[in-house]
Amino acid sequence: MRKSSLRRTPRRTGAALAAVTALALAATACSGTTKDDVDNESAANAPGGKADPDTALKKDLTVGFLPKQVNNPYFTTADKGGEKALRELGSRFKEVGPSSGTDTSGQVSYVNTLTQQQVDAMAVSAQDPGALCTALKQAMSNDIKVVTYDSDTRPECRNAFVSQASSEDLGRTQVRLLAEQIGYRGEIAILSAAQTATNQNAWIGFMKDELKDPKYQDVELVKVAYGDDDAQKSFQQTQGLLQEHPKLKGIISPTTVGIKAAAQYLSGSKYRGRVRLTGLGTPNDMRKYVKNGTVEAFELWDPAKLGELAARTAVALVSGQITGKKGETFTAGPMGEYTIGSGGVISLGRPTVFDAKNIDRFTF
Ligand code: RAM
């Protein structure tokens, strides 16, 4: 089914397209499993397609953005970055996506919709590493380039992953930030997003590994709670953590929705300033909690730049400047040159740590 002629036969009827889609879905579902389990490289390593770094960027393309959650301010900012870049490149942006932070099946339907609409590329932040694979492979077999950004799927289910920063760095630095604040002693907890989220789970894996270092021998991780990137649930989970673990000294929340809700809870409670909070948040969400002493320091990358890089990567893939293989390089407009790393990963750069001294310089 690779490189089927679907996109080159505009007169194909909707019914015929649906039939082909269903057949291809069945075919990919039956054939992929064994290879998928062992193949750790991106879909770029499938046969065919050679990068031509000198070819011109195509215009008039349509790139569909599918975030984890549409009404999450983090994704609003990220996708606006993608929209701006596509406008500059003479292409079109569209955004679809679920409103809940756990709606994996909703994401699968949106992938299928974008495939049926025959977009040129899609940029997807995956709610779950495996659940989207069949649908994404179907998109790629219809000559649609697939970029994941923010949260990855399995490497063979997309052409490239635009990563916000090294997962290892993000996981380890969040533990270091909190440990310094609690004097390397006491109980800590993690308040995450969805239990299936690839990005949060990768960071949590590195947090647990970091905690094995003997310098954290007096720090104990007592619970990982999940707020599903839902403000109310995250607030309640924070409350629950403190009820269950009254000696808790600190919380790491590696989600913009979670850290904001946790800060809101701590700020209005007797724990303000006593229970430390760090993680990943936007300066706009966290400014008042830094100023009122609830939060000392937290980190993030610039979401708009992440969206911009996802859009520029998608256009470079469609144009044939890159295929997603390790070692290929391309110029992402004013963002400069990027090299594709192992597993088809393109890394945005290093995150910024925000505190009372620098937070007013950032407006996202
Ligand atoms: C939330 C989402 C997103 C994550 C940020 C830090 O907005 O879970 O995937 O990257 O937090």
CSV table of C-alpha atoms and ligand atoms in Angstrom, one decimal:
chain,number,residue,atom,x,y,z
A,1,MET,CA,0.0,0.0,0.0
A,2,ARG,CA,3.0,2.4,0.2
A,3,LYS,CA,2.7,5.5,-1.9
A,4,SER,CA,-0.7,4.5,-3.2
A,5,SER,CA,-2.1,6.7,-5.9
A,6,LEU,CA,-4.9,8.0,-3.8
A,7,ARG,CA,-3.7,11.6,-3.7
A,8,ARG,CA,-3.0,11.7,-7.4
A,9,THR,CA,-6.5,10.6,-8.5
A,10,PRO,CA,-8.7,13.6,-7.6
A,11,ARG,CA,-11.7,12.1,-9.4
A,12,ARG,CA,-11.8,9.1,-7.0
A,13,THR,CA,-15.1,9.1,-5.3
A,14,GLY,CA,-15.6,9.4,-1.5
A,15,ALA,CA,-17.0,5.9,-1.3
A,16,ALA,CA,-14.0,4.4,-3.2
A,17,LEU,CA,-11.6,6.3,-0.9
A,18,ALA,CA,-13.4,5.0,2.1
A,19,ALA,CA,-13.2,1.4,0.8
A,20,VAL,CA,-9.5,1.8,0.1
A,21,THR,CA,-8.9,3.3,3.5
A,22,ALA,CA,-10.7,0.4,5.2
A,23,LEU,CA,-8.7,-2.2,3.2
A,24,ALA,CA,-5.4,-0.5,4.0
A,25,LEU,CA,-6.4,-0.2,7.6
A,26,ALA,CA,-7.0,-3.9,7.7
A,27,ALA,CA,-3.7,-4.6,5.9
A,28,THR,CA,-1.6,-2.5,8.2
A,29,ALA,CA,-3.3,-3.9,11.3
A,30,CYS,CA,-2.4,-7.4,10.3
A,31,SER,CA,1.1,-7.0,9.0
A,32,GLY,CA,2.9,-4.5,11.2
A,33,THR,CA,3.1,-6.0,14.7
A,34,THR,CA,6.2,-8.1,14.6
A,35,LYS,CA,8.4,-5.6,12.8
A,36,ASP,CA,7.0,-2.7,14.9
A,37,ASP,CA,8.1,-4.4,18.1
A,38,VAL,CA,11.7,-4.7,17.0
A,39,ASP,CA,12.2,-1.7,14.7
A,40,ASN,CA,13.4,1.3,16.6
A,41,GLU,CA,13.9,3.6,13.7
A,42,SER,CA,11.6,6.1,12.1
A,43,ALA,CA,9.4,5.5,9.1
A,44,ALA,CA,12.0,7.2,7.0
A,45,ASN,CA,14.0,4.0,6.9
A,46,ALA,CA,11.3,2.3,4.9
A,47,PRO,CA,12.6,1.7,1.3
A,48,GLY,CA,12.3,4.5,-1.3
A,49,GLY,CA,12.7,8.3,-1.0
A,50,LYS,CA,16.0,10.1,-0.9
A,51,ALA,CA,16.5,13.5,0.6
A,52,ASP,CA,17.5,16.4,-1.6
A,53,PRO,CA,18.6,19.2,0.6
A,54,ASP,CA,18.8,21.7,-2.3
A,55,THR,CA,15.3,21.3,-3.6
A,56,ALA,CA,12.9,24.3,-3.2
A,57,LEU,CA,10.2,24.3,-0.5
A,58,LYS,CA,6.8,23.6,-1.9
A,59,LYS,CA,4.0,26.1,-1.4
A,60,ASP,CA,0.2,25.8,-1.3
A,61,LEU,CA,0.3,22.8,1.0
A,62,THR,CA,-2.1,22.0,3.7
A,63,VAL,CA,-0.7,20.9,7.1
A,64,GLY,CA,-3.2,19.7,9.7
A,65,PHE,CA,-2.2,20.1,13.4
A,66,LEU,CA,-3.7,17.6,15.8
A,67,PRO,CA,-2.7,18.5,19.4
A,68,LYS,CA,-3.5,16.3,22.4
A,69,GLN,CA,-6.1,18.8,23.5
A,70,VAL,CA,-7.5,21.9,21.6
A,71,ASN,CA,-8.5,24.1,24.5
A,72,ASN,CA,-5.2,23.8,26.3
A,73,PRO,CA,-3.4,27.2,26.2
A,74,TYR,CA,0.0,25.4,25.8
A,75,PHE,CA,-1.3,23.9,22.5
A,76,THR,CA,-3.0,27.1,21.5
A,77,THR,CA,0.4,28.8,21.6
A,78,ALA,CA,2.2,25.9,20.0
A,79,ASP,CA,-0.2,25.7,17.1
A,80,LYS,CA,-0.3,29.4,16.5
A,81,GLY,CA,3.5,29.1,16.0
A,82,GLY,CA,2.8,26.5,13.4
A,83,GLU,CA,0.1,28.6,11.7
A,84,LYS,CA,2.4,31.6,11.5
A,85,ALA,CA,5.2,29.6,9.9
A,86,LEU,CA,2.9,28.1,7.4
A,87,ARG,CA,1.5,31.5,6.4
A,88,GLU,CA,5.1,32.7,5.9
A,89,LEU,CA,5.8,29.6,3.7
A,90,GLY,CA,2.8,30.2,1.5
A,91,SER,CA,0.9,27.1,2.9
A,92,ARG,CA,-2.3,26.5,4.8
A,93,PHE,CA,-2.8,25.5,8.5
A,94,LYS,CA,-5.7,23.7,10.0
A,95,GLU,CA,-6.3,22.4,13.5
A,96,VAL,CA,-8.5,19.6,14.7
A,97,GLY,CA,-8.4,17.8,18.0
A,98,PRO,CA,-10.3,16.6,21.1
A,99,SER,CA,-11.1,18.8,24.0
A,100,SER,CA,-10.3,16.3,26.7
A,101,GLY,CA,-6.8,15.4,27.7
A,102,THR,CA,-7.4,11.6,27.5
A,103,ASP,CA,-9.4,11.2,24.3
A,104,THR,CA,-7.2,8.7,22.4
A,105,SER,CA,-10.0,7.4,20.2
A,106,GLY,CA,-11.0,10.9,19.4
A,107,GLN,CA,-7.4,11.5,18.2
A,108,VAL,CA,-7.6,8.3,16.0
A,109,SER,CA,-10.8,9.6,14.3
A,110,TYR,CA,-9.1,13.0,13.7
A,111,VAL,CA,-6.1,11.3,12.0
A,112,ASN,CA,-8.5,9.4,9.8
A,113,THR,CA,-10.4,12.6,8.9
A,114,LEU,CA,-7.2,14.4,8.0
A,115,THR,CA,-6.2,11.4,5.8
A,116,GLN,CA,-9.6,11.4,4.1
A,117,GLN,CA,-9.2,15.2,3.5
A,118,GLN,CA,-5.9,14.4,1.8
A,119,VAL,CA,-3.8,17.0,3.7
A,120,ASP,CA,-0.2,17.1,2.6
A,121,ALA,CA,1.1,16.6,6.1
A,122,MET,CA,0.0,16.3,9.7
A,123,ALA,CA,1.6,17.3,13.0
A,124,VAL,CA,0.4,15.2,15.9
A,125,SER,CA,1.0,15.3,19.6
A,126,ALA,CA,0.1,11.7,20.6
A,127,GLN,CA,-2.0,11.0,23.6
A,128,ASP,CA,-0.8,7.4,23.6
A,129,PRO,CA,2.3,5.9,22.0
A,130,GLY,CA,0.7,2.9,20.2
A,131,ALA,CA,-3.0,3.7,19.7
A,132,LEU,CA,-2.5,6.1,16.8
A,133,CYS,CA,-0.1,3.9,14.9
A,134,THR,CA,-2.4,2.1,12.5
A,135,ALA,CA,-4.1,5.3,11.5
A,136,LEU,CA,-0.8,7.2,11.1
A,137,LYS,CA,0.7,4.4,9.0
A,138,GLN,CA,-2.4,4.6,6.8
A,139,ALA,CA,-1.8,8.3,6.4
A,140,MET,CA,1.8,7.7,5.4
A,141,SER,CA,0.8,5.0,2.9
A,142,ASN,CA,-1.4,7.7,1.3
A,143,ASP,CA,1.7,9.9,0.8
A,144,ILE,CA,0.9,12.1,3.8
A,145,LYS,CA,3.9,13.1,5.8
A,146,VAL,CA,3.5,12.6,9.5
A,147,VAL,CA,5.4,14.7,12.1
A,148,THR,CA,4.8,14.2,15.8
A,149,TYR,CA,5.5,17.1,18.1
A,150,ASP,CA,5.5,17.5,21.8
A,151,SER,CA,4.5,13.8,22.5
A,152,ASP,CA,5.7,11.0,20.2
A,153,THR,CA,4.2,7.8,18.9
A,154,ARG,CA,6.4,4.8,18.0
A,155,PRO,CA,9.2,5.8,15.6
A,156,GLU,CA,7.9,3.6,12.7
A,157,CYS,CA,4.5,5.3,12.8
A,158,ARG,CA,5.7,8.8,11.8
A,159,ASN,CA,8.4,10.3,9.6
A,160,ALA,CA,10.0,12.5,12.3
A,161,PHE,CA,9.4,13.6,15.9
A,162,VAL,CA,10.0,17.3,16.8
A,163,SER,CA,11.0,17.1,20.4
A,164,GLN,CA,10.8,20.1,22.8
A,165,ALA,CA,14.1,19.1,24.5
A,166,SER,CA,16.0,16.0,25.5
A,167,SER,CA,13.6,13.8,27.6
A,168,GLU,CA,16.5,12.9,29.8
A,169,ASP,CA,17.4,16.5,30.5
A,170,LEU,CA,13.8,17.4,31.3
A,171,GLY,CA,13.3,14.5,33.7
A,172,ARG,CA,16.5,14.9,35.6
A,173,THR,CA,16.4,18.7,35.9
A,174,GLN,CA,12.9,18.7,37.4
A,175,VAL,CA,14.1,16.4,40.1
A,176,ARG,CA,17.2,18.5,40.7
A,177,LEU,CA,15.1,21.7,40.9
A,178,LEU,CA,12.8,20.2,43.5
A,179,ALA,CA,15.5,18.5,45.5
A,180,GLU,CA,17.4,21.8,45.9
A,181,GLN,CA,14.2,23.4,47.2
A,182,ILE,CA,13.5,20.8,49.8
A,183,GLY,CA,17.1,20.5,50.9
A,184,TYR,CA,17.4,16.9,49.5
A,185,ARG,CA,15.1,15.5,52.2
A,186,GLY,CA,11.5,14.3,52.4
A,187,GLU,CA,8.6,12.8,50.6
A,188,ILE,CA,7.7,13.9,47.1
A,189,ALA,CA,5.0,13.2,44.6
A,190,ILE,CA,4.5,13.6,40.9
A,191,LEU,CA,1.3,15.0,39.4
A,192,SER,CA,1.2,14.0,35.7
A,193,ALA,CA,-1.2,14.3,32.8
A,194,ALA,CA,-2.8,11.2,31.2
A,195,GLN,CA,-1.5,7.9,32.3
A,196,THR,CA,-0.7,6.9,28.7
A,197,ALA,CA,1.1,10.2,27.6
A,198,THR,CA,4.4,9.3,25.9
A,199,ASN,CA,6.1,12.6,26.8
A,200,GLN,CA,5.2,12.7,30.5
A,201,ASN,CA,6.0,9.0,30.9
A,202,ALA,CA,9.4,9.4,29.3
A,203,TRP,CA,10.2,12.3,31.7
A,204,ILE,CA,8.9,10.4,34.7
A,205,GLY,CA,11.1,7.4,33.7
A,206,PHE,CA,14.2,9.7,33.9
A,207,MET,CA,13.0,11.3,37.1
A,208,LYS,CA,12.9,7.8,38.7
A,209,ASP,CA,16.3,7.1,37.4
A,210,GLU,CA,17.7,10.4,38.7
A,211,LEU,CA,16.3,9.6,42.1
A,212,LYS,CA,18.5,6.4,42.3
A,213,ASP,CA,21.5,8.7,42.7
A,214,PRO,CA,22.8,8.4,46.3
A,215,LYS,CA,22.5,12.1,46.8
A,216,TYR,CA,18.7,11.6,46.9
A,217,GLN,CA,18.8,8.8,49.5
A,218,ASP,CA,16.6,10.9,51.9
A,219,VAL,CA,14.1,11.8,49.1
A,220,GLU,CA,11.2,9.4,48.7
A,221,LEU,CA,8.8,9.4,45.7
A,222,VAL,CA,5.6,8.3,47.4
A,223,LYS,CA,3.1,8.6,44.5
A,224,VAL,CA,2.5,9.4,40.8
A,225,ALA,CA,-1.0,10.9,40.4
A,226,TYR,CA,-2.7,11.6,37.1
A,227,GLY,CA,-4.8,14.8,36.6
A,228,ASP,CA,-5.4,14.0,32.9
A,229,ASP,CA,-4.6,17.6,31.8
A,230,ASP,CA,-8.0,18.5,33.3
A,231,ALA,CA,-7.8,21.6,35.7
A,232,GLN,CA,-10.4,20.3,38.1
A,233,LYS,CA,-9.1,16.8,38.3
A,234,SER,CA,-5.5,18.0,38.7
A,235,PHE,CA,-6.7,20.3,41.6
A,236,GLN,CA,-8.4,17.5,43.3
A,237,GLN,CA,-5.5,15.1,42.8
A,238,THR,CA,-3.2,17.7,44.5
A,239,GLN,CA,-5.6,17.9,47.4
A,240,GLY,CA,-5.7,14.1,47.6
A,241,LEU,CA,-1.9,13.9,47.6
A,242,LEU,CA,-1.7,16.1,50.6
A,243,GLN,CA,-4.5,14.3,52.5
A,244,GLU,CA,-2.8,10.9,51.9
A,245,HIS,CA,0.7,12.1,52.5
A,246,PRO,CA,0.6,14.9,55.2
A,247,LYS,CA,4.4,14.9,55.4
A,248,LEU,CA,4.8,15.7,51.7
A,249,LYS,CA,7.6,18.1,51.0
A,250,GLY,CA,7.3,18.7,47.3
A,251,ILE,CA,5.4,18.0,44.0
A,252,ILE,CA,6.7,17.8,40.5
A,253,SER,CA,4.1,18.4,37.9
A,254,PRO,CA,5.4,17.9,34.3
A,255,THR,CA,2.3,19.4,32.7
A,256,THR,CA,1.3,23.0,32.2
A,257,VAL,CA,-2.3,22.1,33.2
A,258,GLY,CA,-1.2,20.2,36.3
A,259,ILE,CA,1.3,22.6,37.6
A,260,LYS,CA,-1.1,25.5,37.3
A,261,ALA,CA,-3.9,23.6,39.2
A,262,ALA,CA,-1.5,22.4,41.9
A,263,ALA,CA,-0.2,26.0,42.3
A,264,GLN,CA,-3.8,27.2,42.6
A,265,TYR,CA,-4.5,24.7,45.3
A,266,LEU,CA,-1.3,25.2,47.3
A,267,SER,CA,-1.6,29.0,47.0
A,268,GLY,CA,-5.0,29.0,48.8
A,269,SER,CA,-4.1,26.5,51.4
A,270,LYS,CA,-1.9,26.3,54.6
A,271,TYR,CA,0.7,24.5,52.5
A,272,ARG,CA,1.7,27.6,50.5
A,273,GLY,CA,5.5,28.0,50.7
A,274,ARG,CA,5.7,24.8,52.9
A,275,VAL,CA,5.1,22.3,50.1
A,276,ARG,CA,7.3,23.0,47.2
A,277,LEU,CA,6.1,22.8,43.6
A,278,THR,CA,8.0,22.6,40.4
A,279,GLY,CA,7.6,21.1,36.9
A,280,LEU,CA,6.7,22.4,33.5
A,281,GLY,CA,4.5,25.5,33.2
A,282,THR,CA,4.0,28.6,31.1
A,283,PRO,CA,5.3,31.9,32.5
A,284,ASN,CA,1.9,33.5,32.0
A,285,ASP,CA,0.1,30.8,34.0
A,286,MET,CA,2.7,30.7,36.8
A,287,ARG,CA,3.6,34.4,37.2
A,288,LYS,CA,1.3,35.1,40.1
A,289,TYR,CA,2.3,32.0,41.9
A,290,VAL,CA,6.0,32.9,41.6
A,291,LYS,CA,5.2,36.4,42.9
A,292,ASN,CA,3.2,35.1,45.9
A,293,GLY,CA,5.8,32.6,47.0
A,294,THR,CA,4.0,29.4,46.0
A,295,VAL,CA,6.5,28.5,43.4
A,296,GLU,CA,10.2,29.2,43.4
A,297,ALA,CA,11.3,27.9,39.9
A,298,PHE,CA,9.9,25.8,37.1
A,299,GLU,CA,10.8,25.2,33.5
A,300,LEU,CA,9.5,25.1,29.9
A,301,TRP,CA,10.5,25.6,26.3
A,302,ASP,CA,8.8,28.2,24.0
A,303,PRO,CA,5.7,26.3,22.7
A,304,ALA,CA,5.3,28.7,19.7
A,305,LYS,CA,8.8,27.7,18.6
A,306,LEU,CA,8.0,24.0,19.0
A,307,GLY,CA,4.9,24.5,16.7
A,308,GLU,CA,6.9,26.5,14.2
A,309,LEU,CA,9.6,23.8,14.0
A,310,ALA,CA,6.9,21.1,13.6
A,311,ALA,CA,5.4,23.1,10.7
A,312,ARG,CA,8.8,23.8,9.0
A,313,THR,CA,9.7,20.1,9.4
A,314,ALA,CA,6.4,19.0,7.8
A,315,VAL,CA,7.0,21.3,4.8
A,316,ALA,CA,10.6,20.1,4.4
A,317,LEU,CA,9.4,16.5,4.4
A,318,VAL,CA,6.7,17.1,1.9
A,319,SER,CA,9.2,19.0,-0.3
A,320,GLY,CA,11.7,16.2,-0.1
A,321,GLN,CA,14.5,18.2,1.5
A,322,ILE,CA,14.5,15.6,4.3
A,323,THR,CA,13.0,12.1,4.7
A,324,GLY,CA,13.4,11.8,8.5
A,325,LYS,CA,16.7,9.8,8.5
A,326,LYS,CA,19.4,10.4,11.0
A,327,GLY,CA,22.0,12.9,9.8
A,328,GLU,CA,19.9,14.8,7.3
A,329,THR,CA,20.0,18.5,7.8
A,330,PHE,CA,17.6,21.3,6.8
A,331,THR,CA,17.2,25.0,7.5
A,332,ALA,CA,14.0,25.8,9.4
A,333,GLY,CA,13.8,29.4,8.1
A,334,PRO,CA,14.8,32.0,10.7
A,335,MET,CA,15.2,29.2,13.3
A,336,GLY,CA,18.4,28.1,11.6
A,337,GLU,CA,19.7,24.7,10.8
A,338,TYR,CA,18.6,21.4,12.4
A,339,THR,CA,20.0,17.9,12.1
A,340,ILE,CA,17.9,14.9,12.4
A,341,GLY,CA,19.0,12.6,15.3
A,342,SER,CA,18.7,8.9,15.9
A,343,GLY,CA,15.1,7.5,15.6
A,344,GLY,CA,14.1,10.5,13.4
A,345,VAL,CA,14.1,13.0,16.4
A,346,ILE,CA,14.7,16.7,15.9
A,347,SER,CA,15.3,18.5,19.1
A,348,LEU,CA,14.2,22.2,19.6
A,349,GLY,CA,16.9,23.0,22.1
A,350,ARG,CA,17.3,23.5,25.8
A,351,PRO,CA,14.4,24.6,28.1
A,352,THR,CA,14.5,27.7,30.2
A,353,VAL,CA,14.2,27.8,34.0
A,354,PHE,CA,11.9,30.6,35.2
A,355,ASP,CA,12.1,32.2,38.6
A,356,ALA,CA,11.3,35.6,40.2
A,357,LYS,CA,14.3,37.1,38.6
A,358,ASN,CA,13.5,36.4,34.9
A,359,ILE,CA,9.8,35.6,34.7
A,360,ASP,CA,8.7,39.0,33.6
A,361,ARG,CA,10.8,38.8,30.5
A,362,PHE,CA,8.6,36.1,29.1
A,363,THR,CA,5.1,36.6,27.8
A,364,PHE,CA,3.8,33.2,26.7
B,1,RAM,C1,0.6,20.0,28.8
B,1,RAM,C2,0.6,18.8,27.9
B,1,RAM,C3,1.8,18.8,26.9
B,1,RAM,C4,3.1,19.0,27.7
B,1,RAM,C5,3.0,20.3,28.5
B,1,RAM,C6,4.3,20.5,29.3
B,1,RAM,O1,0.2,21.1,28.2
B,1,RAM,O2,0.6,17.6,28.6
B,1,RAM,O3,1.9,17.6,26.2
B,1,RAM,O4,4.2,19.0,26.8
B,1,RAM,O5,1.9,20.2,29.4
